[in-house]
Coordinates of C-alpha atoms and ligand atoms in Angstrom, one line a residue:
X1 CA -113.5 -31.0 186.1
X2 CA -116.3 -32.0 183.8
X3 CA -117.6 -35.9 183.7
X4 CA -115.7 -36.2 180.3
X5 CA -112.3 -34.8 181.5
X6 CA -109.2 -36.8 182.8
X7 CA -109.3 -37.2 186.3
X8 CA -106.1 -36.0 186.2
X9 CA -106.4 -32.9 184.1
X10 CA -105.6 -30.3 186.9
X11 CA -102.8 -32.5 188.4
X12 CA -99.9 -30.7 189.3
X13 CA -96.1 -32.1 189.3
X14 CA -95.1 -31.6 192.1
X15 CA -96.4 -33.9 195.2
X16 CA -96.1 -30.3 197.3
X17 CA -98.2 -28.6 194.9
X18 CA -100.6 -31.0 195.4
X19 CA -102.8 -31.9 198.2
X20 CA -103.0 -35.3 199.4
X21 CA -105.2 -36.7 201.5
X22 CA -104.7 -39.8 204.2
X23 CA -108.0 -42.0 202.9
X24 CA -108.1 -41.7 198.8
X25 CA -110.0 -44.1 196.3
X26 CA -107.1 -45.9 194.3
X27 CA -105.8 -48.3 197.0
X28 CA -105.6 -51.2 196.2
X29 CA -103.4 -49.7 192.5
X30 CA -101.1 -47.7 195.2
X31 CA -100.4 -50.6 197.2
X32 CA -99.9 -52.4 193.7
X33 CA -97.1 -49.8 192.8
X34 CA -95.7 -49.4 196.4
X35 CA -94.9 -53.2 196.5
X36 CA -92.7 -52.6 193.3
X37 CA -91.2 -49.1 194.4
X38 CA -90.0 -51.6 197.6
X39 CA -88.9 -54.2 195.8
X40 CA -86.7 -51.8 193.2
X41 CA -85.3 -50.1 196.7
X42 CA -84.3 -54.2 197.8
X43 CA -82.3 -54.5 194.6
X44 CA -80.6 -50.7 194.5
X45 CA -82.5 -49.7 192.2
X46 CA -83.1 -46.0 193.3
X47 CA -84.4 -44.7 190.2
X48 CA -86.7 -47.4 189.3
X49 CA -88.2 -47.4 193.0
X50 CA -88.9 -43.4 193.0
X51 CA -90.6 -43.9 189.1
X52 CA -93.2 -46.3 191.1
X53 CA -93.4 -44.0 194.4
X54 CA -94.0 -41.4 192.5
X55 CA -96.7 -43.0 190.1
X56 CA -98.3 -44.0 193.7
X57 CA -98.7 -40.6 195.0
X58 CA -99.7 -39.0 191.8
X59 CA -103.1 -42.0 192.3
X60 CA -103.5 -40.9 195.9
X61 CA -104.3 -37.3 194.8
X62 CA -106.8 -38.2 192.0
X63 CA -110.3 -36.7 192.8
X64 CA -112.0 -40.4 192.6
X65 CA -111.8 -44.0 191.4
X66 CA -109.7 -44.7 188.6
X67 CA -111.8 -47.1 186.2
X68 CA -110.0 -47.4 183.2
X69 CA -106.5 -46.1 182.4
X70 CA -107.7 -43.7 179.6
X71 CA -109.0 -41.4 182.7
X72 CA -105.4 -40.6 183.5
X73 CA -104.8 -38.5 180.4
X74 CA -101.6 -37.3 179.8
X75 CA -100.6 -37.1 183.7
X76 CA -97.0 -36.2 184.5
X77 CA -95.2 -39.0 186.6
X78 CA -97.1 -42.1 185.5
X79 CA -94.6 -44.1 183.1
X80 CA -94.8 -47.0 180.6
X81 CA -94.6 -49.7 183.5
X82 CA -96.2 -48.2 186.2
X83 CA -99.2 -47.8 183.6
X84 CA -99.4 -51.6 182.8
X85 CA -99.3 -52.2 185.9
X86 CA -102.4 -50.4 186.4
X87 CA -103.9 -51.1 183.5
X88 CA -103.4 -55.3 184.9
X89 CA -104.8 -54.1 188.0
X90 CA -107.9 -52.7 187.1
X91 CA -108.7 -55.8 184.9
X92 CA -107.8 -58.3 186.7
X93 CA -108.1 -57.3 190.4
X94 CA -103.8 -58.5 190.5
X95 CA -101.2 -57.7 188.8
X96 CA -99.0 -60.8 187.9
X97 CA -95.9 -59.1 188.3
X98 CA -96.7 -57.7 191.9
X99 CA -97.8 -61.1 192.9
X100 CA -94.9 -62.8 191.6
X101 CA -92.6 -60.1 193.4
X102 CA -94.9 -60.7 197.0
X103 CA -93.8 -64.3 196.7
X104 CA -90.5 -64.4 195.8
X105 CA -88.1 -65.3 198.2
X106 CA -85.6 -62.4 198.0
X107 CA -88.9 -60.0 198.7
X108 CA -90.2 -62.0 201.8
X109 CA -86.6 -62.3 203.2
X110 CA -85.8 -58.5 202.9
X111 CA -88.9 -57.6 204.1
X112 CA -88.3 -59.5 207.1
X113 CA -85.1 -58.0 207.9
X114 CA -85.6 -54.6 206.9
X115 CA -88.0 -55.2 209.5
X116 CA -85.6 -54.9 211.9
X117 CA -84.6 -51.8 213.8
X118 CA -80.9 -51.2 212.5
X119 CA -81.2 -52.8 209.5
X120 CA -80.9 -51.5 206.1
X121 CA -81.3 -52.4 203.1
X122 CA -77.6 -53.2 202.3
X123 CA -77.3 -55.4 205.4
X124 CA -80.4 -56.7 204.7
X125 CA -78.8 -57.9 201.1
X126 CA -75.7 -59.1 202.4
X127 CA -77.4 -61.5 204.9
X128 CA -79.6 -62.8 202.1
X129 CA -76.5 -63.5 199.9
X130 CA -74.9 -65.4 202.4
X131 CA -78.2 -67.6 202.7
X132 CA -79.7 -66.4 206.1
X133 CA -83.2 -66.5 205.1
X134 CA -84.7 -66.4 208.9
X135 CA -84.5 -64.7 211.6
X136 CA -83.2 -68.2 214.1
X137 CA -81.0 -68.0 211.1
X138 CA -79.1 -64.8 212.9
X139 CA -79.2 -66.4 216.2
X140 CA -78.0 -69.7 215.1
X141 CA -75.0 -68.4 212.9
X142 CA -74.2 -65.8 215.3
X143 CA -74.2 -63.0 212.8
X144 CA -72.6 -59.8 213.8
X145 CA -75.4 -57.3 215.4
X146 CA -74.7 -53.8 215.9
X147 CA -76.2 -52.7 219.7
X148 CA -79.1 -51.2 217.6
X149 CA -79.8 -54.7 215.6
X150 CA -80.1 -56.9 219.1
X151 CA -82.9 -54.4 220.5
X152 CA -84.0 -54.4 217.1
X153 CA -84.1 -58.3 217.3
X154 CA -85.1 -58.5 220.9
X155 CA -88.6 -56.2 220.5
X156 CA -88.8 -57.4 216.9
X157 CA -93.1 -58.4 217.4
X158 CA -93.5 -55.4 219.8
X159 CA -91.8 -52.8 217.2
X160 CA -93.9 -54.5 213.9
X161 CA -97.1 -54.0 216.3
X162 CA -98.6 -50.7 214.9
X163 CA -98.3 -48.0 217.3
X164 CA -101.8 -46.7 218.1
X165 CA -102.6 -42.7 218.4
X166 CA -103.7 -43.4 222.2
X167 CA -100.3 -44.6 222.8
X168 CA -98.3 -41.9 220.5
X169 CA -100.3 -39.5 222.8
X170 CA -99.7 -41.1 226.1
X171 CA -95.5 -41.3 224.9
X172 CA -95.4 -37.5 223.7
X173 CA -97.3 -36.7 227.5
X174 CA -94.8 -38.8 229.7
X175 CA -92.0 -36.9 227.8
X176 CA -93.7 -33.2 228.2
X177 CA -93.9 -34.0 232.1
X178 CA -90.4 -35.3 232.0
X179 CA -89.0 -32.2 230.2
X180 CA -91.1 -29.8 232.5
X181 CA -88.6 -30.6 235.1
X182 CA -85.4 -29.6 233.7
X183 CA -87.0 -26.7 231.3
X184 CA -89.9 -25.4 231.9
X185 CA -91.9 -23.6 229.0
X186 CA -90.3 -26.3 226.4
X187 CA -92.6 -27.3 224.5
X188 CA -93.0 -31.1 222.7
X189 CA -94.8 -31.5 219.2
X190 CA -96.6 -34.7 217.8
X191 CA -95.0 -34.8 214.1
X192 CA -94.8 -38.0 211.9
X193 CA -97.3 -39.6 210.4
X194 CA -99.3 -38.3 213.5
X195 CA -99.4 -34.9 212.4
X196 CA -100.5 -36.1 208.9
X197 CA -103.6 -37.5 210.4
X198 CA -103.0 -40.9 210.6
X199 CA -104.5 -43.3 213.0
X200 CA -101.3 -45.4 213.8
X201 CA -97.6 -45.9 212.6
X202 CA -94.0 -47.4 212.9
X203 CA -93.0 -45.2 216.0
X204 CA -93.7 -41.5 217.6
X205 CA -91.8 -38.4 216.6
X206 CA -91.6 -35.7 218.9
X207 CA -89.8 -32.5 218.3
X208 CA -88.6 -30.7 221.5
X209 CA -88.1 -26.6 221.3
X210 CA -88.2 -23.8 224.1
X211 CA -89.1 -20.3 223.2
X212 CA -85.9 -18.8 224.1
X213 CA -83.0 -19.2 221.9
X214 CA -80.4 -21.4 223.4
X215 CA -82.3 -22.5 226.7
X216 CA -82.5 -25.7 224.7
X217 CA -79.3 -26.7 224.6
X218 CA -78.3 -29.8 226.8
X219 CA -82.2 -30.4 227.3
X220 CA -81.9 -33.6 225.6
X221 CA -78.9 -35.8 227.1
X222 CA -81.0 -34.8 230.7
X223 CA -83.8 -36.1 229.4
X224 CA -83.0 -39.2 228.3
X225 CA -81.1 -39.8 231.2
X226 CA -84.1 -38.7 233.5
X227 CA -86.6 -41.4 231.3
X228 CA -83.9 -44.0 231.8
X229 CA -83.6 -43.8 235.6
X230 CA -86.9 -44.5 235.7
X231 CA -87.2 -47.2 233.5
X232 CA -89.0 -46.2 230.6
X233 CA -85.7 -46.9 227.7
X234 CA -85.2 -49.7 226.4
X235 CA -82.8 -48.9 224.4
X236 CA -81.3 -45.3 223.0
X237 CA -78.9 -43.9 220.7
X238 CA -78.2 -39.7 220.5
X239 CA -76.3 -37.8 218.3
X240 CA -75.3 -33.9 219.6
X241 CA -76.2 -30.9 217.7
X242 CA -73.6 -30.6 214.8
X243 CA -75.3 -27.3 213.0
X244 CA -72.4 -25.4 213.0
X245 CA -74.6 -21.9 212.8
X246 CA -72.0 -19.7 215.1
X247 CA -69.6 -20.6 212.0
X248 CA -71.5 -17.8 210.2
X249 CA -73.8 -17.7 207.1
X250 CA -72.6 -20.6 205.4
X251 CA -75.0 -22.3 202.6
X252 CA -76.3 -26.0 203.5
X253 CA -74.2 -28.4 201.4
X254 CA -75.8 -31.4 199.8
X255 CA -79.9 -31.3 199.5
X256 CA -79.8 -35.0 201.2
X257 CA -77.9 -34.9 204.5
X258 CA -79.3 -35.9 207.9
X259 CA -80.1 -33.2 209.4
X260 CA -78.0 -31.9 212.9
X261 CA -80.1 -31.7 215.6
X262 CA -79.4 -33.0 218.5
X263 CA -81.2 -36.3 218.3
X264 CA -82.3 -39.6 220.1
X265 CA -83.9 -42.8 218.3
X266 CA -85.4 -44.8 221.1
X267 CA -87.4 -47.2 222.9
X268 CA -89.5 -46.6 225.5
X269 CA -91.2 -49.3 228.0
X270 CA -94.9 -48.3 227.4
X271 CA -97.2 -49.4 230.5
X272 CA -99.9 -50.9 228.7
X273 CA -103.1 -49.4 227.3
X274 CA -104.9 -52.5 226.8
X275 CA -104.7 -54.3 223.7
X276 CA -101.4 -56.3 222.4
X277 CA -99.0 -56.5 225.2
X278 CA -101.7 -55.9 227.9
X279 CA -101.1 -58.9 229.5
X280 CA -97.4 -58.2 230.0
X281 CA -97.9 -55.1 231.3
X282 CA -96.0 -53.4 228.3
X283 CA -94.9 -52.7 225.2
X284 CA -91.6 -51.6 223.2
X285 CA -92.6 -48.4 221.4
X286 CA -89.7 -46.6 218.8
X287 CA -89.4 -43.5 219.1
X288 CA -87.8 -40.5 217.7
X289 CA -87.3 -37.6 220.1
X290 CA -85.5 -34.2 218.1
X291 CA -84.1 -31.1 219.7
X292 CA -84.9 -27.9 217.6
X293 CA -83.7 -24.0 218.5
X294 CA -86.3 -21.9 217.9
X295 CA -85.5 -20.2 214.9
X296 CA -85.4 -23.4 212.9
X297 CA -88.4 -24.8 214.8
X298 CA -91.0 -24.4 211.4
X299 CA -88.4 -25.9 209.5
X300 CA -87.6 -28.7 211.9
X301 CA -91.5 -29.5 212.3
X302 CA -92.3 -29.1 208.2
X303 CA -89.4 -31.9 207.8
X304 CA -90.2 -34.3 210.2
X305 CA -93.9 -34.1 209.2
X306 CA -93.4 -35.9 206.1
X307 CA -94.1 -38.0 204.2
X308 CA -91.1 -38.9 202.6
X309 CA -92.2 -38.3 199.6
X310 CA -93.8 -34.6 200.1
X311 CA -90.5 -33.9 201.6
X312 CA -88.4 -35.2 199.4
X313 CA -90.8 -33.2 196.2
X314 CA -90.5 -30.1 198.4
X315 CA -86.9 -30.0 198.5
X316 CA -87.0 -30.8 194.5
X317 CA -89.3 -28.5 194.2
X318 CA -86.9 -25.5 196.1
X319 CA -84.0 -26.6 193.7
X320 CA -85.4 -27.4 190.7
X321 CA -88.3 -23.7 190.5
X322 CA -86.7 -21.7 193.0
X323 CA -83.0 -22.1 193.2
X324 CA -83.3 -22.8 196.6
X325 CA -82.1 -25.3 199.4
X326 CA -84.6 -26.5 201.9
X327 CA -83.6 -28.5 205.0
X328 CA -84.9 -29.5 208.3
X329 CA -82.7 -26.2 209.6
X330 CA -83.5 -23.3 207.3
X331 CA -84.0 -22.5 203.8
X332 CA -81.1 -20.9 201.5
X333 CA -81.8 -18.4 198.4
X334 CA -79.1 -19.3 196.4
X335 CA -79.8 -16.3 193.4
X336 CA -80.1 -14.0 196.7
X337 CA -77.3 -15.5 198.4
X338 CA -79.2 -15.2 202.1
X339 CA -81.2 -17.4 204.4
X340 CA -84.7 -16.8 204.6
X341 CA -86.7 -16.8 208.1
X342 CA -89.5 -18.2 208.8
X343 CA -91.7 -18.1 212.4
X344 CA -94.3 -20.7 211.0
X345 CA -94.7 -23.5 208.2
X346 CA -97.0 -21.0 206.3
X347 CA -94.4 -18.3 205.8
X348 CA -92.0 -21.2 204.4
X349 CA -94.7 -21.7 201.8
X350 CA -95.1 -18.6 201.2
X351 CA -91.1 -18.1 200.5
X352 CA -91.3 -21.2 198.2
X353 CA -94.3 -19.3 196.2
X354 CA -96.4 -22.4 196.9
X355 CA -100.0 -22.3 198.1
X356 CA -99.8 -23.6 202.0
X357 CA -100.8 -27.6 202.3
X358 CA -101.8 -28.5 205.5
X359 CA -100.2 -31.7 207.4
X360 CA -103.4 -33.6 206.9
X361 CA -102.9 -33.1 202.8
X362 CA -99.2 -34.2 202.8
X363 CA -99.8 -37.8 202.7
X364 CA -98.0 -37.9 199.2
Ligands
GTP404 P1 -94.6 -43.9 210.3 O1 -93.7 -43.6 211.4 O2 -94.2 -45.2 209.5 O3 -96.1 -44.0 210.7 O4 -94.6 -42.8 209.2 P2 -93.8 -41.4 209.3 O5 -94.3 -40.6 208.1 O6 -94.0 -40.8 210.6 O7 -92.3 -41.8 209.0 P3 -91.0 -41.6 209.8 O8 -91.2 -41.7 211.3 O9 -90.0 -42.5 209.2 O10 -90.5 -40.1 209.4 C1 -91.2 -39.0 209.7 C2 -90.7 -37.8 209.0 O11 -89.4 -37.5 209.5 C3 -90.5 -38.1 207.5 O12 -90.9 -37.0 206.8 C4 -89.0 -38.2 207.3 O13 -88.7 -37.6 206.1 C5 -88.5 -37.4 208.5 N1 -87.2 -38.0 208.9 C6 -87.0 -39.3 209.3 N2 -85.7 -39.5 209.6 C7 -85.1 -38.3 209.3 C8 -83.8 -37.8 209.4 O14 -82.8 -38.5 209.8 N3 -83.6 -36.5 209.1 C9 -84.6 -35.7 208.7 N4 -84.3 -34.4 208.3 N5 -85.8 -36.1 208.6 C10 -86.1 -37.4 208.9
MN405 MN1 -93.1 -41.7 212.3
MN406 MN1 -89.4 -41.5 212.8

């Protein structure tokens, strides 16, 4: 790319085409454009919030600074109004609309419930309709909590206090020992934002696998029962394996489902590392602990690497060029009518005919 070129000439489409790294030199215009993809996803607007996500990542993989909106060129994925809104930012520092949006009440409300562990966007909404606006508010009206919503309400500081790498670490090593004692050999993989290279985030995913086909199975209910006699859950919720694979070749349904596995979202007790909670003696971690056979192990660890978005332009990407379906359990060749193996995250890339993009690059 020559001085005179777009910054954006070689951009390709696709987010998983692309490689994107963690630290990039648009910030403060992605942030911009995040805040209104957020705000679109508060008022159901689904199509409106991915236009602005998608604008975002397209900024985080530019080579350098954007200075004027001319530099773009022609880029694919950056439309009308996510271009004035860059265009505002870059000549006035702000852009009024996003500040507007940061200060409205609807924003600061949803934010602050979505903050909560069990909440959703839709509950979120329903609460703010009715005129809860804090969270006393949900004590002192007694509103209805799910199981989920009271942890989420009891640990709300602990779980909105970045969880540091030190501590991801020292969560994925207490759950190796523990699984060493019921299955030895299994093995327990940092994914998340994590794996992406990031320094901190919302909770720790761990993705549990043995080499042996089926020695999994029933590893994770012991587990969890194990960490719980000793303390360490706060609060847990599993779901059992519902991958009906010994129903034969059967092509995933619907791009979008949740994926089987079996599956646990957590809290642990963390002993304290110093820091926040240090002089407690503890802290409320989330944490998402996933049970994967083997054979879909690549898939399992390419889908719960993320981000979102890389996933979600991955899958598009399989439907859309290849006429394929991509899930967190395997990946279907719907012209060839088969499943398609894969022993490692390379060889899905390879299948997909796209160049390999390393878990540090897929912060899209
Ligand atoms: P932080 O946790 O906020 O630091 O970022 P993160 O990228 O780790 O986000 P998160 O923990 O929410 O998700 C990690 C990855 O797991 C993302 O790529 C998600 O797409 C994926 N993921 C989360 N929940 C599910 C799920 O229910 N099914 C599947 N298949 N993937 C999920
Ligand atoms: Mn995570
Ligand atoms: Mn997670």
């Amino acid at each position: 790319v020559t001085a005179l070129a777009p910054l954006g000439q070689q951009m390709a489409p696709y987010a998983c085409q692309r490689r994107t790294p963690l630290l990039h030199s648009n910030q403060p215009l992605t942030e911009a454009l995040e805040t209104l993809a957020e705000e679109a996803g508060f008022s159901g607007s689904e199509g409106r919030s991915l236009a602005f996500t998608r604008a975002a990542s397209v900024l985080k993989a530019l080579p350098g600074r954007l200075s004027a909106l001319e530099e773009l060129g022609p880029l694919p994925g950056i439309g009308e109004h996510s271009r004035r809104v860059i265009q505002d930012v870059l000549e006035d520092g702000v852009s009024v609309e996003v500040e507007r949006v940061k200060l409205s009440e609807r924003y600061r409300t949803m934010k602050l419930f979505t903050k909560i562990f069990g909440v959703g966007v839709r509950t979120a909404s329903r609460w703010y309709q009715e005129g809860l606006r804090t969270l006393l508010d949900l004590q002192e009206r007694n509103t209805k909590l799910t199981r989920q919503q009271q942890a989420g309400l009891r640990h709300y500081d602990d779980l909105n206090t970045p969880v540091e790498r030190g501590e991801a670490e020292s969560v994925g090593r207490t759950v190796q020992e523990a699984v060493q004692r019921f299955l030895p050999g299994a093995s327990v993989t940092l994914a998340g934002g994590f794996r992406r290279g990031k320094p901190r985030g919302h909770d720790v995913d761990l993705l549990l696998t043995h080499p042996e086909a089926g020695r999994e199975a029933g590893l994770l209910s012991r587990l969890v029962s194990w960490l719980d006699s000793q303390g360490l859950i706060l609060y847990q919720h599993s779901q059992e394996n519902s991958f009906a694979l010994c129903e034969g070749p059967e092509p995933p349904g619907s791009r979008d489902v949740l994926d089987r596995f079996e599956r646990c979202f957590s809290i642990f007790r963390l002993e304290a590392q110093g820091g926040p909670g240090a002089a407690r003696g503890w802290k409320a971690v989330r944490v998402d602990l996933v049970v994967a056979p083997v054979s879909q192990f690549p898939f399992a660890l390419l889908g719960w690497t993320g981000s979102r978005h890389f996933e979600r332009e991955l899958r598009r990407f399989a439907s859309h060029e290849r006429k394929m379906v991509l899930n967190s359990h395997a990946l279907y060749d719907t012209m060839r009518k088969r499943f398609l193996p894969a022993a490692s995250e390379e060889e899905i890339f390879q299948h997909l005919g796209l160049e390999y993009v390393p878990p540090g690059q897929r912060n899209a």
